[in-house]
CSV table of C-alpha atoms and ligand atoms in Angstrom, one decimal:
chain,number,residue,atom,x,y,z
A,19,UNK,CA,-7.1,22.4,-16.6
A,20,UNK,CA,-10.5,22.0,-19.3
A,21,UNK,CA,-10.8,24.9,-20.6
A,22,UNK,CA,-13.7,27.4,-19.3
A,23,UNK,CA,-13.5,25.9,-16.3
A,24,UNK,CA,-14.6,28.0,-13.3
A,25,UNK,CA,-12.5,27.2,-10.0
A,26,UNK,CA,-13.6,28.9,-6.5
A,27,UNK,CA,-11.4,30.2,-4.5
A,28,UNK,CA,-9.9,30.3,-1.0
A,29,UNK,CA,-6.7,31.9,1.1
A,30,UNK,CA,-5.5,28.1,2.6
A,31,UNK,CA,-6.9,24.9,1.7
A,32,UNK,CA,-6.0,21.5,4.0
A,33,UNK,CA,-6.1,18.1,2.9
A,34,UNK,CA,-6.7,15.6,5.3
A,35,UNK,CA,-8.8,16.4,8.4
A,36,UNK,CA,-6.3,14.1,10.8
A,37,UNK,CA,-5.1,15.6,13.9
A,38,UNK,CA,-2.6,17.4,11.9
A,39,UNK,CA,-4.7,18.7,8.7
A,40,UNK,CA,-8.0,19.7,11.3
A,41,UNK,CA,-5.0,21.3,13.9
A,42,UNK,CA,-3.6,23.4,10.9
A,43,UNK,CA,-7.4,24.2,9.6
A,44,UNK,CA,-8.5,25.6,12.9
A,45,UNK,CA,-5.4,27.7,13.6
A,46,UNK,CA,-5.4,29.2,10.3
A,47,UNK,CA,-8.7,29.8,10.8
A,48,UNK,CA,-7.4,31.5,14.2
A,49,UNK,CA,-4.9,33.7,12.9
A,50,UNK,CA,-6.5,34.7,9.6
A,51,UNK,CA,-10.2,36.5,10.6
A,52,UNK,CA,-12.4,37.0,7.1
A,53,UNK,CA,-9.7,34.3,5.0
A,54,UNK,CA,-11.4,31.4,3.5
A,55,UNK,CA,-10.0,28.4,5.1
A,56,UNK,CA,-10.7,24.9,3.1
A,57,UNK,CA,-10.2,21.8,4.8
A,58,UNK,CA,-10.1,18.8,1.5
A,59,UNK,CA,-11.4,15.4,3.2
A,60,UNK,CA,-12.3,12.1,1.5
A,61,UNK,CA,-13.4,10.2,4.6
A,62,UNK,CA,-14.3,11.2,7.9
A,63,UNK,CA,-13.2,14.1,10.3
A,64,UNK,CA,-10.9,13.0,12.4
A,65,UNK,CA,-8.4,11.4,9.9
A,66,UNK,CA,-6.8,7.6,10.8
A,67,UNK,CA,-6.2,8.3,14.6
A,68,UNK,CA,-9.5,9.1,15.6
A,69,UNK,CA,-11.6,6.3,13.2
A,70,UNK,CA,-9.5,3.9,12.9
A,71,UNK,CA,-6.8,4.2,15.0
A,72,UNK,CA,-5.0,5.6,18.5
A,73,UNK,CA,-8.6,6.4,19.6
A,74,UNK,CA,-10.3,2.7,18.4
A,75,UNK,CA,-7.4,1.0,19.6
A,76,UNK,CA,-7.7,2.1,22.7
A,77,UNK,CA,-10.6,1.6,23.9
A,78,UNK,CA,-10.4,-1.8,22.5
A,79,UNK,CA,-6.7,-1.9,24.6
A,80,UNK,CA,-8.9,-0.1,28.2
A,81,UNK,CA,-11.8,-3.1,27.2
A,82,UNK,CA,-9.4,-5.8,27.2
A,83,UNK,CA,-7.1,-5.3,30.5
A,84,UNK,CA,-10.9,-4.4,32.2
A,85,UNK,CA,-11.7,-7.9,30.9
A,86,UNK,CA,-8.5,-9.3,31.4
A,87,UNK,CA,-7.9,-7.8,34.9
A,88,UNK,CA,-11.2,-9.0,36.6
A,89,UNK,CA,-10.1,-12.4,36.3
A,90,UNK,CA,-7.0,-12.2,37.3
A,91,UNK,CA,-7.4,-9.2,40.8
A,92,UNK,CA,-5.7,-10.4,43.8
A,93,UNK,CA,-7.3,-7.6,45.7
A,94,UNK,CA,-9.2,-9.7,47.2
A,95,UNK,CA,-12.2,-8.8,44.8
A,96,UNK,CA,-13.1,-11.8,42.5
A,97,UNK,CA,-15.6,-10.4,39.5
A,98,UNK,CA,-16.9,-12.2,36.3
A,99,UNK,CA,-16.2,-10.8,33.0
A,100,UNK,CA,-18.2,-12.2,29.8
A,101,UNK,CA,-17.2,-10.7,26.6
A,102,UNK,CA,-19.0,-9.4,23.8
A,103,UNK,CA,-17.2,-8.4,21.0
A,104,UNK,CA,-19.9,-7.1,18.8
A,105,UNK,CA,-21.2,-5.1,21.6
A,106,UNK,CA,-16.7,-3.8,22.2
A,107,UNK,CA,-17.2,-2.9,18.5
A,108,UNK,CA,-20.4,-0.8,18.8
A,109,UNK,CA,-18.9,0.8,22.1
A,110,UNK,CA,-15.5,1.8,19.4
A,111,UNK,CA,-17.7,3.5,17.3
A,112,UNK,CA,-19.6,5.5,19.8
A,113,UNK,CA,-16.6,7.1,21.6
A,114,UNK,CA,-15.0,7.9,17.7
A,115,UNK,CA,-18.2,9.3,17.2
A,116,UNK,CA,-18.4,11.3,20.0
A,117,UNK,CA,-14.5,12.9,19.3
A,118,UNK,CA,-15.4,13.3,15.2
A,119,UNK,CA,-18.8,15.1,16.3
A,120,UNK,CA,-16.6,17.0,18.7
A,121,UNK,CA,-13.7,18.4,15.5
A,122,UNK,CA,-16.7,18.8,13.6
A,123,UNK,CA,-18.3,21.1,15.9
A,124,UNK,CA,-14.9,22.8,16.0
A,125,UNK,CA,-14.5,23.3,12.8
A,126,UNK,CA,-17.8,24.8,11.7
A,127,UNK,CA,-17.8,27.6,15.2
A,128,UNK,CA,-14.2,28.4,12.9
A,129,UNK,CA,-16.2,28.5,9.3
A,130,UNK,CA,-13.9,26.4,8.3
A,131,UNK,CA,-15.9,25.0,5.1
A,132,UNK,CA,-15.1,21.6,4.6
A,133,UNK,CA,-15.5,19.4,1.7
A,134,UNK,CA,-16.1,16.1,0.7
A,135,UNK,CA,-13.8,14.8,-1.6
A,136,UNK,CA,-10.6,13.6,-3.1
A,137,UNK,CA,-8.1,16.0,-3.7
A,138,UNK,CA,-5.8,16.1,-6.4
A,139,UNK,CA,-3.1,19.2,-8.1
A,140,UNK,CA,-4.4,20.1,-11.5
A,141,UNK,CA,-1.9,22.8,-11.2
A,142,UNK,CA,0.9,23.8,-8.6
A,143,UNK,CA,-2.7,26.3,-7.6
A,144,UNK,CA,-5.1,24.9,-8.2
A,145,UNK,CA,-7.0,21.3,-6.8
A,146,UNK,CA,-10.1,19.4,-8.5
A,147,UNK,CA,-11.9,17.8,-5.7
A,148,UNK,CA,-13.6,14.8,-6.9
A,149,UNK,CA,-16.5,13.6,-5.2
A,150,UNK,CA,-18.5,10.6,-6.7
A,151,UNK,CA,-19.4,12.1,-10.1
A,152,UNK,CA,-19.3,15.8,-9.0
A,153,UNK,CA,-15.9,18.0,-9.7
A,154,UNK,CA,-14.9,21.0,-7.8
A,155,UNK,CA,-11.6,23.8,-8.8
A,156,UNK,CA,-10.4,24.8,-6.2
A,157,UNK,CA,-7.6,28.1,-6.4
A,158,UNK,CA,-5.3,28.9,-3.3
A,159,UNK,CA,-2.4,30.9,-2.0
A,160,UNK,CA,-1.5,28.1,0.0
A,161,UNK,CA,-1.8,24.8,0.5
A,162,UNK,CA,-1.4,22.3,3.5
A,163,UNK,CA,-0.9,18.8,2.7
A,164,UNK,CA,-1.7,16.5,5.6
A,165,UNK,CA,-3.1,13.2,4.0
A,166,UNK,CA,-1.6,11.1,6.8
A,167,UNK,CA,-0.5,7.3,5.6
A,168,UNK,CA,-1.8,3.5,5.5
A,169,UNK,CA,-0.7,0.5,6.7
A,170,UNK,CA,2.4,-1.3,4.6
A,171,UNK,CA,1.1,-3.7,2.5
A,172,UNK,CA,2.9,-7.3,1.8
A,173,UNK,CA,2.4,-8.7,-1.4
A,174,UNK,CA,2.2,-12.0,0.0
A,175,UNK,CA,-0.3,-11.4,2.6
A,176,UNK,CA,-2.8,-9.7,0.6
A,177,UNK,CA,-5.1,-7.8,3.1
A,178,UNK,CA,-8.5,-8.8,1.5
A,179,UNK,CA,-7.9,-12.4,1.8
A,180,UNK,CA,-10.5,-13.7,4.6
A,181,UNK,CA,-8.2,-13.9,7.1
A,182,UNK,CA,-5.7,-11.1,6.1
A,183,UNK,CA,-6.8,-8.1,8.3
A,184,UNK,CA,-4.5,-4.8,9.0
A,185,UNK,CA,-4.8,-2.8,11.9
A,186,UNK,CA,-8.1,-1.2,11.1
A,187,UNK,CA,-9.3,-4.9,10.1
A,188,UNK,CA,-8.4,-5.5,13.5
A,189,UNK,CA,-10.4,-3.0,15.0
A,190,UNK,CA,-12.8,-4.1,13.5
A,191,UNK,CA,-13.2,-7.9,14.8
A,192,UNK,CA,-16.6,-8.9,16.0
A,193,UNK,CA,-15.7,-11.7,17.3
A,194,UNK,CA,-12.3,-13.0,18.9
A,195,UNK,CA,-10.5,-15.2,16.5
A,196,UNK,CA,-9.4,-18.1,17.9
A,197,UNK,CA,-5.9,-18.1,16.9
A,198,UNK,CA,-3.6,-14.6,15.4
A,199,UNK,CA,-1.1,-14.3,14.0
A,200,UNK,CA,0.6,-11.1,14.5
A,201,UNK,CA,3.2,-9.8,11.7
A,202,UNK,CA,5.1,-6.9,12.8
A,203,UNK,CA,6.3,-6.7,16.5
A,204,UNK,CA,6.2,-2.5,16.2
A,205,UNK,CA,4.0,-0.3,18.1
A,206,UNK,CA,0.4,-1.6,16.1
A,207,UNK,CA,1.6,-5.6,17.1
A,208,UNK,CA,2.3,-5.3,20.0
A,209,UNK,CA,-0.4,-3.3,21.0
A,210,UNK,CA,-3.6,-5.6,19.1
A,211,UNK,CA,-1.6,-8.7,19.8
A,212,UNK,CA,-1.8,-7.7,24.5
A,213,UNK,CA,-5.5,-6.1,23.7
A,214,UNK,CA,-6.5,-9.4,22.1
A,215,UNK,CA,-5.0,-12.1,23.8
A,216,UNK,CA,-6.4,-10.3,27.1
A,217,UNK,CA,-9.7,-10.9,25.4
A,218,UNK,CA,-9.1,-14.7,24.9
A,219,UNK,CA,-7.3,-15.5,21.4
A,220,UNK,CA,-4.3,-18.1,21.4
A,221,UNK,CA,-1.7,-14.8,19.7
A,222,UNK,CA,1.6,-15.3,18.2
A,223,UNK,CA,3.2,-12.3,17.3
A,224,UNK,CA,6.2,-12.8,14.3
A,225,UNK,CA,9.1,-9.7,14.1
A,226,UNK,CA,11.7,-9.5,12.0
A,227,UNK,CA,14.6,-8.2,13.9
A,228,UNK,CA,16.1,-9.3,17.2
A,229,UNK,CA,13.6,-8.2,19.5
A,230,UNK,CA,10.0,-6.6,19.6
A,231,UNK,CA,9.7,-2.6,19.8
A,232,UNK,CA,13.5,-2.6,18.2
A,233,UNK,CA,13.2,1.1,17.7
A,234,UNK,CA,13.1,1.4,20.9
A,235,UNK,CA,15.5,0.9,23.9
A,236,UNK,CA,16.2,-2.6,24.4
A,237,UNK,CA,15.1,-2.8,27.8
A,238,UNK,CA,11.3,-1.5,26.7
A,239,UNK,CA,10.9,-4.9,24.7
A,240,UNK,CA,12.4,-7.3,27.1
A,241,UNK,CA,10.2,-5.8,29.8
A,242,UNK,CA,7.1,-6.3,26.8
A,243,UNK,CA,8.4,-9.6,25.8
A,244,UNK,CA,8.3,-10.9,29.4
A,245,UNK,CA,4.7,-9.8,30.2
A,246,UNK,CA,3.3,-11.3,26.6
A,247,UNK,CA,4.9,-14.6,27.9
A,248,UNK,CA,2.8,-14.7,30.9
A,249,UNK,CA,0.0,-14.2,28.6
A,250,UNK,CA,0.6,-16.7,26.5
A,251,UNK,CA,1.4,-15.2,23.0
A,252,UNK,CA,4.4,-16.7,21.7
A,253,UNK,CA,7.0,-14.2,20.2
A,254,UNK,CA,9.6,-15.9,17.1
A,255,UNK,CA,11.9,-12.4,16.4
A,256,UNK,CA,14.7,-12.3,13.7
A,257,UNK,CA,11.5,-14.6,11.2
A,258,UNK,CA,9.7,-13.9,8.5
A,259,UNK,CA,6.5,-14.7,7.3
A,260,UNK,CA,6.8,-16.0,4.0
A,261,UNK,CA,3.1,-16.2,2.8
A,262,UNK,CA,-0.4,-18.2,3.7
A,263,UNK,CA,-0.9,-22.3,3.9
A,264,UNK,CA,-4.4,-23.6,4.0
A,265,UNK,CA,-5.0,-23.3,7.8
A,266,UNK,CA,-2.2,-20.7,8.6
A,267,UNK,CA,1.4,-19.3,7.6
A,268,UNK,CA,4.7,-20.1,6.7
A,269,UNK,CA,7.8,-18.7,8.0
A,270,UNK,CA,11.3,-18.2,6.6
A,271,UNK,CA,12.5,-21.6,8.8
A,272,UNK,CA,9.3,-23.6,6.6
A,273,UNK,CA,7.5,-23.7,10.5
A,274,UNK,CA,3.8,-23.8,10.1
A,275,UNK,CA,1.5,-21.4,12.6
A,276,UNK,CA,-2.2,-22.3,12.5
A,277,UNK,CA,-4.0,-18.8,12.0
A,278,UNK,CA,-7.4,-18.3,11.8
A,279,UNK,CA,-6.6,-14.3,11.6
A,280,UNK,CA,-3.3,-12.9,10.2
A,281,UNK,CA,-3.1,-9.2,11.5
A,282,UNK,CA,0.0,-6.9,9.2
A,283,UNK,CA,1.2,-4.3,11.1
A,284,UNK,CA,4.7,-4.0,9.4
A,285,UNK,CA,4.6,0.0,9.1
A,286,UNK,CA,3.0,2.7,6.9
A,287,UNK,CA,3.7,4.2,3.7
A,288,UNK,CA,3.2,7.9,3.1
A,289,UNK,CA,0.1,8.7,1.0
A,290,UNK,CA,1.5,10.8,-1.3
A,291,UNK,CA,1.0,9.5,-4.3
A,292,UNK,CA,-2.7,9.9,-5.8
A,293,UNK,CA,-2.6,13.7,-4.6
A,294,UNK,CA,-1.1,14.5,-8.5
A,295,UNK,CA,1.9,16.4,-7.1
A,296,UNK,CA,3.9,16.0,-10.6
A,297,UNK,CA,1.3,18.8,-11.3
A,298,UNK,CA,2.9,20.6,-8.9
A,299,UNK,CA,6.4,19.9,-9.5
A,300,UNK,CA,7.1,18.2,-6.0
A,301,UNK,CA,8.4,14.5,-6.0
A,302,UNK,CA,8.5,12.4,-3.5
A,303,UNK,CA,11.2,10.4,-2.1
A,304,UNK,CA,11.5,6.9,-2.5
A,305,UNK,CA,10.0,6.4,0.8
A,306,UNK,CA,7.3,8.4,-0.2
A,307,UNK,CA,7.5,11.1,1.9
A,308,UNK,CA,7.9,14.8,0.9
A,309,UNK,CA,10.9,16.4,2.1
A,310,UNK,CA,10.0,19.7,4.0
A,311,UNK,CA,12.1,22.9,5.0
A,312,UNK,CA,11.9,23.7,9.2
A,313,UNK,CA,9.0,25.7,8.2
A,314,UNK,CA,7.1,22.4,6.7
A,315,UNK,CA,7.4,24.3,3.4
A,316,UNK,CA,7.7,21.9,0.1
A,317,UNK,CA,7.9,24.5,-2.4
A,318,UNK,CA,6.5,28.2,-2.4
A,319,UNK,CA,2.8,27.9,-1.5
A,320,UNK,CA,3.0,24.3,-0.7
A,321,UNK,CA,2.8,23.3,2.9
A,322,UNK,CA,3.1,19.0,4.3
A,323,UNK,CA,3.1,17.8,7.5
A,324,UNK,CA,2.2,14.6,9.6
A,325,UNK,CA,3.2,11.5,8.4
A,326,UNK,CA,4.1,13.0,5.0
A,327,UNK,CA,6.7,14.0,6.3
A,328,UNK,CA,10.2,12.6,7.7
A,329,UNK,CA,10.2,11.7,11.1
A,330,UNK,CA,7.7,9.7,13.8
A,331,UNK,CA,4.2,9.0,12.0
A,332,UNK,CA,2.9,10.6,15.5
A,333,UNK,CA,-0.6,12.2,16.1
A,334,UNK,CA,1.1,14.7,18.4
A,335,UNK,CA,4.0,15.1,15.6
A,336,UNK,CA,1.3,16.1,13.0
A,337,UNK,CA,-0.5,17.8,15.8
A,338,UNK,CA,2.3,20.2,16.4
A,339,UNK,CA,3.4,20.7,13.2
A,340,UNK,CA,0.1,21.8,12.6
A,341,UNK,CA,0.4,25.0,14.8
A,342,UNK,CA,3.9,25.8,12.6
A,343,UNK,CA,2.6,25.9,9.4
A,344,UNK,CA,-0.7,28.2,10.4
A,345,UNK,CA,2.2,30.4,12.6
A,346,UNK,CA,4.0,30.4,9.1
A,347,UNK,CA,0.6,31.4,6.7
A,348,UNK,CA,-0.2,34.1,9.5
A,349,UNK,CA,3.3,35.3,8.1
A,350,UNK,CA,5.0,35.2,11.5
A,351,UNK,CA,8.3,33.6,12.0
A,352,UNK,CA,7.9,29.5,12.8
A,353,UNK,CA,9.8,27.0,12.8
A,354,UNK,CA,9.3,22.9,13.8
A,355,UNK,CA,12.1,22.4,16.0
A,356,UNK,CA,11.3,20.2,19.3
A,357,UNK,CA,13.8,19.3,21.5
A,358,UNK,CA,12.5,15.8,22.1
A,359,UNK,CA,8.7,13.9,20.6
A,360,UNK,CA,7.8,11.6,23.5
A,361,UNK,CA,6.7,8.0,21.7
A,362,UNK,CA,4.4,6.0,23.8
A,363,UNK,CA,2.9,2.0,23.0
A,364,UNK,CA,0.2,0.8,24.9
A,365,UNK,CA,1.2,-2.1,25.3
A,366,UNK,CA,1.3,-4.2,29.2
A,367,UNK,CA,3.0,-3.1,30.9
A,368,UNK,CA,2.8,0.5,28.8
A,369,UNK,CA,6.3,2.2,27.6
A,370,UNK,CA,7.5,5.3,26.5
A,371,UNK,CA,10.8,7.2,25.0
A,372,UNK,CA,11.2,10.6,24.9
A,373,UNK,CA,14.9,12.2,23.9
A,374,UNK,CA,18.3,9.7,23.8
A,375,UNK,CA,18.6,6.7,25.1
A,376,UNK,CA,21.9,4.9,25.9
A,377,UNK,CA,22.0,3.3,22.9
A,378,UNK,CA,21.4,6.9,20.6
A,379,UNK,CA,23.4,8.4,23.0
A,380,UNK,CA,26.9,5.7,22.9
A,381,UNK,CA,25.8,6.2,18.7
A,382,UNK,CA,25.9,10.1,18.4
A,383,UNK,CA,29.9,10.1,21.0
A,384,UNK,CA,27.6,12.0,23.4
A,385,UNK,CA,28.9,11.5,27.4
A,386,UNK,CA,26.1,10.6,29.4
A,387,UNK,CA,24.7,9.4,32.7
A,388,UNK,CA,21.5,7.1,33.2
A,389,UNK,CA,20.3,6.1,36.5
A,390,UNK,CA,17.1,3.5,36.4
A,391,UNK,CA,14.7,3.6,39.1
A,392,UNK,CA,12.5,0.4,39.6
A,393,UNK,CA,8.9,1.1,40.4
A,394,UNK,CA,9.0,-1.9,42.3
A,395,UNK,CA,11.2,0.4,45.0
A,396,UNK,CA,8.8,2.4,45.0
A,397,UNK,CA,4.9,2.7,46.9
A,398,UNK,CA,2.1,3.3,44.6
A,399,UNK,CA,2.9,0.7,42.2
A,400,UNK,CA,2.8,-1.2,44.8
A,401,UNK,CA,-1.2,-0.2,46.3
A,402,UNK,CA,-2.2,-0.8,43.2
A,403,UNK,CA,-0.7,-4.1,42.3
A,404,UNK,CA,2.3,-3.2,39.6
A,405,UNK,CA,5.2,-3.4,40.8
A,406,UNK,CA,6.9,-4.5,37.1
A,407,UNK,CA,8.3,-1.6,35.3
A,408,UNK,CA,11.2,0.9,35.5
A,409,UNK,CA,11.6,5.0,35.1
A,410,UNK,CA,15.3,5.5,33.2
A,411,UNK,CA,16.8,8.8,33.1
A,412,UNK,CA,19.7,10.2,30.4
A,413,UNK,CA,21.5,13.1,31.2
A,414,UNK,CA,24.9,15.0,29.9
A,415,UNK,CA,28.2,15.8,31.0
A,416,UNK,CA,26.4,19.3,32.1
A,417,UNK,CA,23.5,17.3,33.6
A,418,UNK,CA,20.6,18.2,31.4
A,419,UNK,CA,18.3,15.6,31.6
A,420,UNK,CA,18.3,14.1,27.7
A,421,UNK,CA,16.0,11.2,27.3
A,422,UNK,CA,14.0,9.1,29.9
A,423,UNK,CA,12.7,5.3,29.0
A,424,UNK,CA,9.9,4.5,31.1
A,425,UNK,CA,8.5,1.0,31.6
A,426,UNK,CA,4.8,0.3,33.7
A,427,UNK,CA,1.6,1.4,34.5
A,428,UNK,CA,1.1,4.9,33.6
A,429,UNK,CA,4.1,6.0,31.9
A,430,UNK,CA,2.4,7.3,28.8
A,431,UNK,CA,1.6,10.3,31.0
A,432,UNK,CA,4.3,10.7,33.0
A,433,UNK,CA,6.5,11.2,29.9
A,434,UNK,CA,4.7,14.1,29.5
A,435,UNK,CA,6.9,15.7,32.7
A,436,UNK,CA,10.4,14.3,30.4
A,437,UNK,CA,9.1,15.8,27.3
A,438,UNK,CA,8.8,18.9,29.4
A,439,UNK,CA,11.9,18.4,31.4
A,440,UNK,CA,14.0,18.4,27.9
A,441,UNK,CA,12.5,21.1,26.1
A,442,UNK,CA,13.2,23.2,29.4
A,443,UNK,CA,16.9,21.8,28.8
A,444,UNK,CA,15.9,21.1,32.6
A,445,UNK,CA,18.7,19.9,34.8
A,446,UNK,CA,18.7,16.6,37.0
A,447,UNK,CA,19.3,19.1,40.2
A,448,UNK,CA,15.8,21.0,39.0
A,449,UNK,CA,14.1,17.0,38.0
A,450,UNK,CA,15.4,16.2,41.5
A,451,UNK,CA,14.2,19.3,43.6
A,452,UNK,CA,10.9,18.9,42.4
A,453,UNK,CA,8.2,17.5,44.6
A,454,UNK,CA,6.1,15.1,44.0
A,455,UNK,CA,3.1,14.1,45.6
A,456,UNK,CA,3.1,11.0,47.6
A,457,UNK,CA,2.4,8.1,46.9
A,458,UNK,CA,2.0,8.4,43.2
A,459,UNK,CA,4.2,6.7,40.3
A,460,UNK,CA,5.3,10.3,39.4
A,461,UNK,CA,7.7,10.0,42.2
A,462,UNK,CA,9.7,7.5,40.7
A,463,UNK,CA,10.6,10.3,37.9
A,464,UNK,CA,11.9,12.6,41.1
A,465,UNK,CA,13.1,9.4,42.2
A,466,UNK,CA,15.6,8.8,39.1
A,467,UNK,CA,16.8,11.9,38.9
A,468,UNK,CA,17.8,11.9,42.7
A,469,UNK,CA,20.0,8.6,41.4
A,470,UNK,CA,21.4,10.5,39.4
A,471,UNK,CA,22.2,13.0,41.6
A,472,UNK,CA,24.1,10.5,43.2
A,473,UNK,CA,21.5,10.0,45.9
A,474,UNK,CA,19.1,8.0,45.8
A,475,UNK,CA,16.7,7.5,48.3
A,476,UNK,CA,14.9,4.3,47.8
A,477,UNK,CA,17.1,2.1,46.2
A,478,UNK,CA,20.5,1.0,47.9
A,479,UNK,CA,23.8,3.1,46.6
B,501,NAD,P1,6.3,-0.2,13.0
B,501,NAD,O1,7.5,0.5,12.9
B,501,NAD,O2,5.9,0.6,15.0
B,501,NAD,O3,6.7,-1.9,13.5
B,501,NAD,C1,6.9,-2.9,12.0
B,501,NAD,C2,7.5,-3.9,13.0
B,501,NAD,O4,7.4,-4.7,11.9
B,501,NAD,C3,9.1,-3.3,13.1
B,501,NAD,O5,9.5,-4.1,14.3
B,501,NAD,C4,9.4,-4.0,12.2
B,501,NAD,O6,10.7,-4.9,12.5
B,501,NAD,C5,8.8,-5.3,12.0
B,501,NAD,N1,8.7,-6.4,10.6
B,501,NAD,C6,8.5,-5.2,8.8
B,501,NAD,N2,8.5,-6.4,8.4
B,501,NAD,C7,8.0,-7.1,8.7
B,501,NAD,C8,8.1,-8.2,7.8
B,501,NAD,N3,8.1,-8.7,6.6
B,501,NAD,N4,7.8,-9.8,8.8
B,501,NAD,C9,7.9,-9.5,10.0
B,501,NAD,N5,7.9,-8.1,11.1
B,501,NAD,C10,8.4,-6.8,10.1
B,501,NAD,O7,4.9,0.3,12.6
B,501,NAD,P2,3.7,-0.5,13.1
B,501,NAD,O8,3.8,-1.2,14.8
B,501,NAD,O9,2.8,-1.0,11.5
B,501,NAD,O10,3.2,1.3,13.1
B,501,NAD,C11,3.0,2.0,12.0
B,501,NAD,C12,3.2,3.7,13.0
B,501,NAD,O11,1.5,3.6,13.7
B,501,NAD,C13,4.2,3.4,13.7
B,501,NAD,O12,5.5,4.1,13.6
B,501,NAD,C14,3.8,4.5,15.1
B,501,NAD,O13,4.7,5.6,14.7
B,501,NAD,C15,2.5,4.8,14.8
B,501,NAD,N6,1.7,4.0,15.9
B,501,NAD,C16,1.4,5.1,17.0
B,501,NAD,C17,1.4,3.7,18.3
B,501,NAD,C18,1.1,5.1,19.6
B,501,NAD,O14,1.9,6.3,19.4
B,501,NAD,N7,0.7,4.4,21.0
B,501,NAD,C19,0.9,3.2,18.1
B,501,NAD,C20,0.2,1.7,17.0
B,501,NAD,C21,0.9,3.1,15.6
């Protein structure tokens, strides 16, 4: 602290205006009428998810699917697709601007003050907020750290080299790259690799593990890999990219793959550095995450949510944690203790997972049963020409639903019903007796539950 520096005071300061931070600020403003709530953001309101992550990637994926399905449709309707990558990028920017503008309106209406600048602790109860040459000081009763994460960098593939891009760069491309190598076959690699393949790139995915989407049930990665093969995408598993060559990349078996662009998507690193946490007496774990209690408290007046904390780096987890911290700050008893957090990948086919998968259940020693209902046995999937995929339900010995893994058209929506079932501790009978509308994809959930109950309807017993 500089002697004589003047600090303003707020009841709550939230650092980072992503889906965790802006939700925390809005809810604090709700619960603490008349108290000053300041949201500090160095960039644009909306964070990675709205500006350079979930939202623009889903616009790209939707557009790529339109372009691809127009030319491969077998319903008897022939269309011709022209791809203008620059206009597509402008469209993504419009969608993002609409959503971030909406968030800004909500914050203004709630009376949340938004400060632009980079926040850094100068004391456990004080921040310096730096914006260009200006520094403002802010003292607080409570602070919520929601600074998110950034793409993990690989030293031998430096983003910034003409050819090497991260997910932000892959969403900003103005041209369809002829040859794209994707390093990492996780969520981002699979989603963006598929999209650019559908737009005309020759795509190769290099994954270190023995399968795509290695963190999920292996059947999900298999479905995706089968489809990628149809799309002409080459997948190398158990391989590492060791460096750049003159016109591409070299793998650890010395193979060289030609590439105009190399997308590095090997995970995300929490943004806990640069916050001056040492001034607050807080030391991040080796991974960069902050240890938090069930109420998301790091220490005393400091809370953390979202990608900064252990667990999946997902926007909806951050938003759910935001509710909890706001309640705790308002003096209400609250803990973050979800029964399950759904994961969705907008691959082709889409895949989703929630709760325990069979491998996890075995590893955890949970006595369980599994039934998988194939989409091909359902009617709606046939009517829309998407018969690939399945709904797999996992139940424990008491018939309580404990997990679901899904692949196929629309499963990123269907997984919500499975999540509710797990959260409500629904039994197989509850799901089987729930009337699902016909003909819809959601019937597959009821069918899988009937299967677990021992009397499947549309598959042989
Ligand atoms: P990820 O953890 O999903 O996948 C990274 C992959 O890279 C892993 O499969 C890993 O085995 C592989 N890998 C690591 N080092 C490698 C190397 N040197 N060479 C080759 N492969 C290597 O991470 P991501 O795809 O970067 O996504 C980051 C996070 O963003 C995810 O954890 C996810 O939570 C989030 N995300 C979510 C969605 C969604 O919800 N639809 C979409 C995209 C990203």
